[in-house]
Coordinates of C-alpha atoms and ligand atoms in Angstrom, one line a residue:
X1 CA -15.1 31.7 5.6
X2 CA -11.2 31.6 4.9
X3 CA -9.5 31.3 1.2
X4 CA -6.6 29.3 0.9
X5 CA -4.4 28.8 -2.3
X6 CA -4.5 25.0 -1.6
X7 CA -6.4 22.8 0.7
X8 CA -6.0 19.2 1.2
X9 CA -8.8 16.8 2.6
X10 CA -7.1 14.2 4.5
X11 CA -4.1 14.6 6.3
X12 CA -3.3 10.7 5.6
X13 CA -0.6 9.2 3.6
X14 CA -1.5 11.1 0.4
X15 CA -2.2 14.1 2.3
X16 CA 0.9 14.9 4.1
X17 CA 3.3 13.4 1.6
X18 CA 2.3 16.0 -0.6
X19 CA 2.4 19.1 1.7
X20 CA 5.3 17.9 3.0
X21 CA 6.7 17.7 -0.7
X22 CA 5.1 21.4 -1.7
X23 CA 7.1 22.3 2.2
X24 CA 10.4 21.2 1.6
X25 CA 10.7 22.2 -2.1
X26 CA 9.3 26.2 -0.8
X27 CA 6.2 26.0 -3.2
X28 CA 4.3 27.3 0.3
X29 CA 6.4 30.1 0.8
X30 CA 4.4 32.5 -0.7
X31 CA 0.9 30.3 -0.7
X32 CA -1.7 29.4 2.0
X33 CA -2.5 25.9 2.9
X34 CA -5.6 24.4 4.5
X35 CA -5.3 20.6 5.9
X36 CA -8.5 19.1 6.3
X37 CA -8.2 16.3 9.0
X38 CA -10.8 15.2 11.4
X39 CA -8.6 13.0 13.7
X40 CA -7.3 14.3 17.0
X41 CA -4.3 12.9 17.2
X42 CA -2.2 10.7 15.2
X43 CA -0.5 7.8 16.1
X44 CA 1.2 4.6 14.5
X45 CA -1.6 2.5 12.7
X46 CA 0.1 1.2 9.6
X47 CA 3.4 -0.1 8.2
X48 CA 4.3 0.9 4.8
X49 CA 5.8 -1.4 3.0
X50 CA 7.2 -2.3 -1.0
X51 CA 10.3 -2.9 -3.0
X52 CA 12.3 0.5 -3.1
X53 CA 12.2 1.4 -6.4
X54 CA 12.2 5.1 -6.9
X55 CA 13.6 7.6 -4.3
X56 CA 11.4 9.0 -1.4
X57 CA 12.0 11.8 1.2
X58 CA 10.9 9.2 4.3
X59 CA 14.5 6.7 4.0
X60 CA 14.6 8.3 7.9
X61 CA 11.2 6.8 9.3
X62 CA 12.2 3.0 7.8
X63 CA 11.5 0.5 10.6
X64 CA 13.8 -2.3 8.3
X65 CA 15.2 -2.4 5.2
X66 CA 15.5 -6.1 3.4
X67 CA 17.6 -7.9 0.8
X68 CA 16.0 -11.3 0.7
X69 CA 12.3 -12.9 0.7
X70 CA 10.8 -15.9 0.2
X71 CA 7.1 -17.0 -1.2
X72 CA 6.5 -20.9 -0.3
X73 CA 3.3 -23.0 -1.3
X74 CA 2.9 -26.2 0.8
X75 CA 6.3 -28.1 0.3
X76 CA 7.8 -25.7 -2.1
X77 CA 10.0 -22.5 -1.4
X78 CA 11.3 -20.0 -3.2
X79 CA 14.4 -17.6 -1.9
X80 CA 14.7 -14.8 -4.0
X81 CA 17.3 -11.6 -3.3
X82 CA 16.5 -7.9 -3.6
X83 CA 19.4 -6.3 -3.5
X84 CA 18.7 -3.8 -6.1
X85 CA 15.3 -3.1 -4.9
X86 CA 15.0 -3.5 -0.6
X87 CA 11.9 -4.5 0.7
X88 CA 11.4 -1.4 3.0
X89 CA 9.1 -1.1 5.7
X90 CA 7.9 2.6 7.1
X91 CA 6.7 3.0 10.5
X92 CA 3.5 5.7 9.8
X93 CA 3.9 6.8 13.4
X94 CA 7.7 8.3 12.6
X95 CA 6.3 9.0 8.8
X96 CA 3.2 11.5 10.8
X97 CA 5.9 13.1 13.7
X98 CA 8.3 13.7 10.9
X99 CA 5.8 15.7 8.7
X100 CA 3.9 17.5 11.4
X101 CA 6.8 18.6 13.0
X102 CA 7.6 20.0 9.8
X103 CA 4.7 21.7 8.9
X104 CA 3.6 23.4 12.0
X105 CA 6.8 25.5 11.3
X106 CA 5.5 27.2 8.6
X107 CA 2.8 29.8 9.2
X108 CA 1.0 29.4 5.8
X109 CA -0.4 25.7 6.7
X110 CA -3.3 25.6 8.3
X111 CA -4.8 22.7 10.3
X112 CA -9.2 21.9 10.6
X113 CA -10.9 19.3 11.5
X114 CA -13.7 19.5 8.9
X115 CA -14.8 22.3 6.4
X116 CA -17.3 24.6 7.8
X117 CA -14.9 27.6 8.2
X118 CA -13.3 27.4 4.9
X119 CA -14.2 28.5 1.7
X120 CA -13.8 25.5 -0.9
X121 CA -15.0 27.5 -3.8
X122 CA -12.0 29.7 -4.7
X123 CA -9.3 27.4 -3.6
X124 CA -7.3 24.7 -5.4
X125 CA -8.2 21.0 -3.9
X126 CA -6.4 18.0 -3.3
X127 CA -8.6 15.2 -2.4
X128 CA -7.8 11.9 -0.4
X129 CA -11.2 11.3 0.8
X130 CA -13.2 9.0 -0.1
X131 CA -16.1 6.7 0.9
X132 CA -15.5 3.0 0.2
X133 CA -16.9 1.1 2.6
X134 CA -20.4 0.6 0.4
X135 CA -18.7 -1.4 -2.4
X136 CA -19.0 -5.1 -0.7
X137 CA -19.4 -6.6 -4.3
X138 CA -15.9 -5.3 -5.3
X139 CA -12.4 -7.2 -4.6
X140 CA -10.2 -6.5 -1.6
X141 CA -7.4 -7.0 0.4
X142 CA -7.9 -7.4 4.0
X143 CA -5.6 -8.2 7.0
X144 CA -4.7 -8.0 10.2
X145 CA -1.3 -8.3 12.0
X146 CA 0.2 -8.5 14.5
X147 CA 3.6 -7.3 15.5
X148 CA 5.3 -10.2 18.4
X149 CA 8.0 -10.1 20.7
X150 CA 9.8 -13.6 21.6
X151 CA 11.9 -14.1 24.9
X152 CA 14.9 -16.3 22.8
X153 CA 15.9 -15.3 19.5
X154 CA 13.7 -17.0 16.9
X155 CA 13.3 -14.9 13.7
X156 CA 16.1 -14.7 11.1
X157 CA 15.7 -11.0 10.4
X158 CA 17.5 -11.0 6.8
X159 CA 14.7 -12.3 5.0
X160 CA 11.1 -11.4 5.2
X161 CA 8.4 -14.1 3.9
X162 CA 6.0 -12.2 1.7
X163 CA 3.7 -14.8 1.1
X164 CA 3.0 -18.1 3.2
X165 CA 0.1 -20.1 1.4
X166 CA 0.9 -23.5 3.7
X167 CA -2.5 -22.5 5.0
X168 CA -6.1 -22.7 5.2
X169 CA -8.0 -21.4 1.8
X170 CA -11.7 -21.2 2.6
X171 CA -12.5 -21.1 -1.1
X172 CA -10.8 -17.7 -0.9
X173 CA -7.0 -16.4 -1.8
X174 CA -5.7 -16.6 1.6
X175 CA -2.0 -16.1 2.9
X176 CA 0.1 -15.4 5.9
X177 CA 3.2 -12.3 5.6
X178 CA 5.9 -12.3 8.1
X179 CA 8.3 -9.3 8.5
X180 CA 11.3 -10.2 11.1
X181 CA 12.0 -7.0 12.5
X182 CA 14.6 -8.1 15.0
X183 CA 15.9 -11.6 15.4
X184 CA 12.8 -11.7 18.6
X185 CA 10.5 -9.3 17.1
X186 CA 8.6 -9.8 13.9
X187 CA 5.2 -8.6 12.4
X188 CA 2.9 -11.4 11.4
X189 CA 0.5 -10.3 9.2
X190 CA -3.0 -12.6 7.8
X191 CA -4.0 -11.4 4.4
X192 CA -6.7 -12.8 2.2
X193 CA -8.1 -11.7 -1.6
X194 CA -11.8 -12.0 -1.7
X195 CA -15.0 -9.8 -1.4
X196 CA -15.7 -8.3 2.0
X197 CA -19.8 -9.7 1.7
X198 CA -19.5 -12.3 4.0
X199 CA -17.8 -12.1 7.9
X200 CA -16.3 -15.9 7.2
X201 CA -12.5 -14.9 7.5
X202 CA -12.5 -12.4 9.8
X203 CA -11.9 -14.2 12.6
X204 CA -8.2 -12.7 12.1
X205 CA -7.3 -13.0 15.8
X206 CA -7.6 -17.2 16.0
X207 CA -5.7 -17.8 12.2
X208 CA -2.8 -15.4 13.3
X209 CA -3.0 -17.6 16.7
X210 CA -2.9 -21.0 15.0
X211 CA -0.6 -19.8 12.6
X212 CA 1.8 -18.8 15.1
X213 CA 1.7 -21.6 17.4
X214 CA 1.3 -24.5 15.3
X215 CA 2.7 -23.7 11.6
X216 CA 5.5 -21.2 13.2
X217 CA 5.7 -23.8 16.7
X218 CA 6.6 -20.8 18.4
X219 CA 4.4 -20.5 22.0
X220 CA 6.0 -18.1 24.2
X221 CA 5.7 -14.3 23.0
X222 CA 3.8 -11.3 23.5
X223 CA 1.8 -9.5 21.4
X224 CA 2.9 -5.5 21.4
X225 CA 0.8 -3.8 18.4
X226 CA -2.1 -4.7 16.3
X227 CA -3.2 -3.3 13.2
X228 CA -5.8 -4.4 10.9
X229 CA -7.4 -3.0 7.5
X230 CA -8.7 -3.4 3.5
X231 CA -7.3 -2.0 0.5
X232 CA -9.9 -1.9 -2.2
X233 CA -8.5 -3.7 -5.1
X234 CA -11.2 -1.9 -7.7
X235 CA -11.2 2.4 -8.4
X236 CA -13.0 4.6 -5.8
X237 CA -15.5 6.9 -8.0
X238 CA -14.0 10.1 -7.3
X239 CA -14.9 12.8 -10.0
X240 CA -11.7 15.0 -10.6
X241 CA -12.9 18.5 -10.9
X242 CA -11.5 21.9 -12.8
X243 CA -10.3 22.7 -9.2
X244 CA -9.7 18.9 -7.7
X245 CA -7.3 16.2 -8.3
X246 CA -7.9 13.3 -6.2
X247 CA -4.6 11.8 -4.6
X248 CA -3.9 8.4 -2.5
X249 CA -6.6 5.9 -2.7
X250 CA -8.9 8.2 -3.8
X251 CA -6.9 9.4 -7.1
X252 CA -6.1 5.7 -8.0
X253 CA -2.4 5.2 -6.9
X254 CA -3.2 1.8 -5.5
X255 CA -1.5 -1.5 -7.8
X256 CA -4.9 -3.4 -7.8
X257 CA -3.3 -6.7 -8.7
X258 CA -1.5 -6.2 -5.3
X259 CA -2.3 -3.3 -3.2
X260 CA 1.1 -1.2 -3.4
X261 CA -0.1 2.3 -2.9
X262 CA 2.7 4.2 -1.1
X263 CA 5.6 4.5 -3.6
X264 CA 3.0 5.7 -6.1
X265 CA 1.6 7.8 -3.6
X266 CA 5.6 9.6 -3.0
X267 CA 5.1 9.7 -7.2
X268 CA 2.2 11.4 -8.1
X269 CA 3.0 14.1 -4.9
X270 CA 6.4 15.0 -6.9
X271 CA 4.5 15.2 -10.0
X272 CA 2.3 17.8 -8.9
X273 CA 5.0 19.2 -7.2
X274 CA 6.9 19.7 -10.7
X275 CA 3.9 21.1 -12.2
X276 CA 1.9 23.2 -9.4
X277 CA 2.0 26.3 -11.3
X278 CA 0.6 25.2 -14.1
X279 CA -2.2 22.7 -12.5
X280 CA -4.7 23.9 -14.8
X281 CA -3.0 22.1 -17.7
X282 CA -1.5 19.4 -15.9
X283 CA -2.2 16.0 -17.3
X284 CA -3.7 13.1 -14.7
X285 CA -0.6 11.1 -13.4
X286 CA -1.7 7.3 -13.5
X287 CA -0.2 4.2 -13.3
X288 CA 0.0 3.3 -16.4
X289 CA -2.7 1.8 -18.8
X290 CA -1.2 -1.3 -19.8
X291 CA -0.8 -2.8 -15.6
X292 CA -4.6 -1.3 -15.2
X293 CA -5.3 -3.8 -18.4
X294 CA -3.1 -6.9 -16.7
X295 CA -4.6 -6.2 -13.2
X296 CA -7.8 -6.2 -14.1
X297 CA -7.3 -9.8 -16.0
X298 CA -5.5 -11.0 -13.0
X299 CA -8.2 -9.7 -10.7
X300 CA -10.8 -11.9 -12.8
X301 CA -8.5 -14.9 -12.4
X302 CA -8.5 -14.4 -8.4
X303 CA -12.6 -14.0 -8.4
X304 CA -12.9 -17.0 -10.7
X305 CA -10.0 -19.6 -9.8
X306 CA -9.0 -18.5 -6.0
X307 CA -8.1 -22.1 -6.0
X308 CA -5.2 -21.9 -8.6
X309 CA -3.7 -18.4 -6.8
X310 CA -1.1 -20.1 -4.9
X311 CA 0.7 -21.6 -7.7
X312 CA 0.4 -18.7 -9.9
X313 CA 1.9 -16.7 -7.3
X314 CA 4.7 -18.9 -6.9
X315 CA 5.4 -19.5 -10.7
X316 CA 5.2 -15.9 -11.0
X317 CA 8.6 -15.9 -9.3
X318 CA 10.0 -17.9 -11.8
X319 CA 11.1 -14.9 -13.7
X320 CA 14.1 -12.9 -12.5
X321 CA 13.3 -11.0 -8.8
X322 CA 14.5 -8.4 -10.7
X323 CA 11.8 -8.7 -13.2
X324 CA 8.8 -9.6 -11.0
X325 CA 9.8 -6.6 -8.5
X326 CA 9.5 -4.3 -11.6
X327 CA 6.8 -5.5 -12.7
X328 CA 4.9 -5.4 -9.6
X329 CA 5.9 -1.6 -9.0
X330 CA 5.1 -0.7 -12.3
X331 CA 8.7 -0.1 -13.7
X332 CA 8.5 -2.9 -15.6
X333 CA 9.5 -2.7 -19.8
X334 CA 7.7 -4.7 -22.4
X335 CA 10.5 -8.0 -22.5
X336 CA 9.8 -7.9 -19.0
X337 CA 5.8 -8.0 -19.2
X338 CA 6.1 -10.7 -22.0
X339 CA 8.2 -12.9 -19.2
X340 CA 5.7 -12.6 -16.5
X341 CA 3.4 -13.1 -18.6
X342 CA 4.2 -16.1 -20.3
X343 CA 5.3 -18.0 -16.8
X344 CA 1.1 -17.5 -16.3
X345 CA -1.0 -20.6 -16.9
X346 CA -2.4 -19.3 -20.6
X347 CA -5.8 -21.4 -20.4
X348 CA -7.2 -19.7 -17.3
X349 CA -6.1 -16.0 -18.4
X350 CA -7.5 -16.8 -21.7
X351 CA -11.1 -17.2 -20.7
X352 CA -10.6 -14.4 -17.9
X353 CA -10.0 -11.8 -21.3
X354 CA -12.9 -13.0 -22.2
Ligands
FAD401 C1 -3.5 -1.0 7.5 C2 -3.0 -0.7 6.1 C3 -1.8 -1.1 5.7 C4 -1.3 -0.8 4.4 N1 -0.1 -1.2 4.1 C5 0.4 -0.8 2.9 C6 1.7 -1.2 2.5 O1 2.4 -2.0 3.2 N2 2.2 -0.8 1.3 C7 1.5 0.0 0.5 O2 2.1 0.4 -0.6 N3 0.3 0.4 0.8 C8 -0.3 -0.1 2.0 N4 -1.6 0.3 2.3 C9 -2.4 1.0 1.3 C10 -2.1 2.6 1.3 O3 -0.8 2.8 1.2 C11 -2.7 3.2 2.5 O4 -4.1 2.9 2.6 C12 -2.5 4.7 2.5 O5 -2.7 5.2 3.8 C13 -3.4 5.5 1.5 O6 -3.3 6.8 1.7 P1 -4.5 7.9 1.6 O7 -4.0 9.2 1.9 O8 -5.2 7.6 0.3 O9 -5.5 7.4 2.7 P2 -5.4 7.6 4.2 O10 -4.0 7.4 4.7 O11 -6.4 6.7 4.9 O12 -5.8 9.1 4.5 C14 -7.1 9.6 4.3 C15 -7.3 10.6 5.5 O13 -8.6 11.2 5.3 C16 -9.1 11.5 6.6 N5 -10.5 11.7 6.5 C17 -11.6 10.8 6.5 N6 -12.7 11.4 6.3 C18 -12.5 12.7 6.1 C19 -13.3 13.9 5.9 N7 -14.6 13.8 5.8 N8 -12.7 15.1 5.7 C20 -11.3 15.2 5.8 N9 -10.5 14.1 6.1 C21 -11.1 12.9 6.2 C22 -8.7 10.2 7.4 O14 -8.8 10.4 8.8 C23 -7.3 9.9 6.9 O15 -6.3 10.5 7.7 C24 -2.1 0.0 3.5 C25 -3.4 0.3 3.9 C26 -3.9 0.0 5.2 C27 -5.3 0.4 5.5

């Protein structure tokens, strides 16, 4: 059995953004590492996407940077700018090659595919494992997408379309997310809000086919990468320990109301970079109490009235983009929660408080 100063379980998104962190601020100079990762090789299976609104170290794996989007309902559309805050989308095959590369040059990290050779008692743990997949009763967000090349130009790749609701419902909160990489090459993306008990909407592969070819009227392209997945929009139980903090999914970085997990991902990796010499008295980053309160209003409002989603969405926009873009990343101040707030239909949030 090997000690190790740190180890991390799960050399995902949480994982490796914090030992590359610890790495390029020299907090492993003098420590041992342990990554705990079962796969055996790693290769591009997400996008990372959100609003940049705080500074991260991976502005060099960024497949497309935005400064417009749009949200449209059936026969109403919204164009909103960004210009303060780009949409940015991160390519997790650049994101893993950029941190491995890194890491396998210093010979304090260490790299196993499970935990039988190392000793977990004496070390200090970081945990992004968890086991989700037996909560069907809680709310999430699945998706798949698919990423298409056209012959002719046919995107306009200045402006993404975050959400598309001009489609089929199913009783559920269901929309469609385009991002134009190129002006022939876009990711198209079905996404719907519901609980994951019943197989009704996952025939993924014939909406984003329809979708394509009838609402988009687009019928020659070729389909070049796939991905597909679920963010749980509810808190993993994942007991923090005297020598564990849970990061990523598992320590609650995810925005339930929407899903956003990365950016606070890139946060709560610097935090504990700041304070890794004093972990035993550092505080539990979290995003903060009052969007856990509003999300999980806004969550009872999706369960009960998946009907009424699409126009909130949309009226939600009425405030600034400024304004919902904070919000939405948690950066928002109080004038701008009371804005948001009161664009939100008050009878059907009143009865979800209660
Ligand atoms: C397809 C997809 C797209 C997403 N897109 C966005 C987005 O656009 N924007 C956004 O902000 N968020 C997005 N998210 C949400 C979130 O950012 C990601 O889920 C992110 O990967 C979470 O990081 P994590 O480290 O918690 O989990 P993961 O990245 O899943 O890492 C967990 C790691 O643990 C490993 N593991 C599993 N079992 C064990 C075990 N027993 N021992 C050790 N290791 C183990 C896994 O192999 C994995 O590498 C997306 C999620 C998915 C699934």
């Amino acid at each position: 059995m090997k000690d190790f100063d740190y180890i991390i379980l799960g050399g995902g998104c949480a994982g490796l953004s914090l030992a590359y962190e610890l790495e390029i601020h020299k907090k492993l100079e003098n420590k041992t590492l342990a990554i705990v990762e079962p796969r055996d090789e790693y290769k591009r299976d997400k996008t990372w996407s959100f609003w940049k609104t705080t500074p991260h170290n991976f502005d060099d794996c960024v497949k497309k940077s935005w400064k417009h989007f749009s949200i449209n309902i059936p026969n109403k559309t919204k164009h909103l700018e960004c210009n303060n805050y780009p949409y940015q989308s991160i390519d997790s095959g650049l994101f893993y090659k950029k941190i491995n590369n890194k890491l396998k040059k210093n010979q304090n990290i260490y790299f196993y595919k499970d935990t039988k050779e190392i000793n977990l008692e004496k070390s200090f743990i970081f945990n992004s494992v968890t086991n989700l997949n037996t909560n069907k009763n809680g709310l999430w967000q699945h998706f798949c997408g698919v990423e298409i090349e056209t012959k002719n130009n046919f995107f306009d790749d200045e402006i993404i379309n975050l959400m598309d609701f001009d489609c089929e419902q199913r009783k559920s909160v269901h929309f469609f997310y385009t991002l134009p990489y190129a002006k022939n090459k876009a990711l198209i993306e079905t996404t719907w809000l519901s609980k994951m008990n019943d197989n009704s909407q996952k025939d993924y592969d014939k909406q984003i086919k329809e979708y394509i070819e009838k609402n988009l009227n687009l019928k020659n392209y070729n389909i070049t990468y796939k991905e597909e997945g679920a963010i749980p929009l509810f808190y993993p139980l994942n007991q923090s320990e005297e020598n564990k903090i849970n990061i990523g999914t598992a320590g609650h970085m995810t925005r339930l109301s929407t899903g956003y997990t990365f950016l606070n991902i890139q946060e709560h990796s610097t935090y504990i970079r700041e304070n890794i010499e004093n972990f035993t008295k550092m505080k539990k980053f979290e995003i903060q109490k009052k969007y856990q309160f509003l999300d999980n209003i806004f969550l009872k409002v999706i369960e009960k009235n998946p009907e009424s989603m699409p126009n909130i969405f949309f009226k939600m926009f009425n405030s600034s983009s400024n304004t919902v873009i904070k919000f939405l990343s948690n950066k928002s101040n109080i004038l701008e929660d009371f804005s948001i707030i009161l664009k939100m239909p008050k009878w059907i949030f009143i009865k979800a408080i209660f």
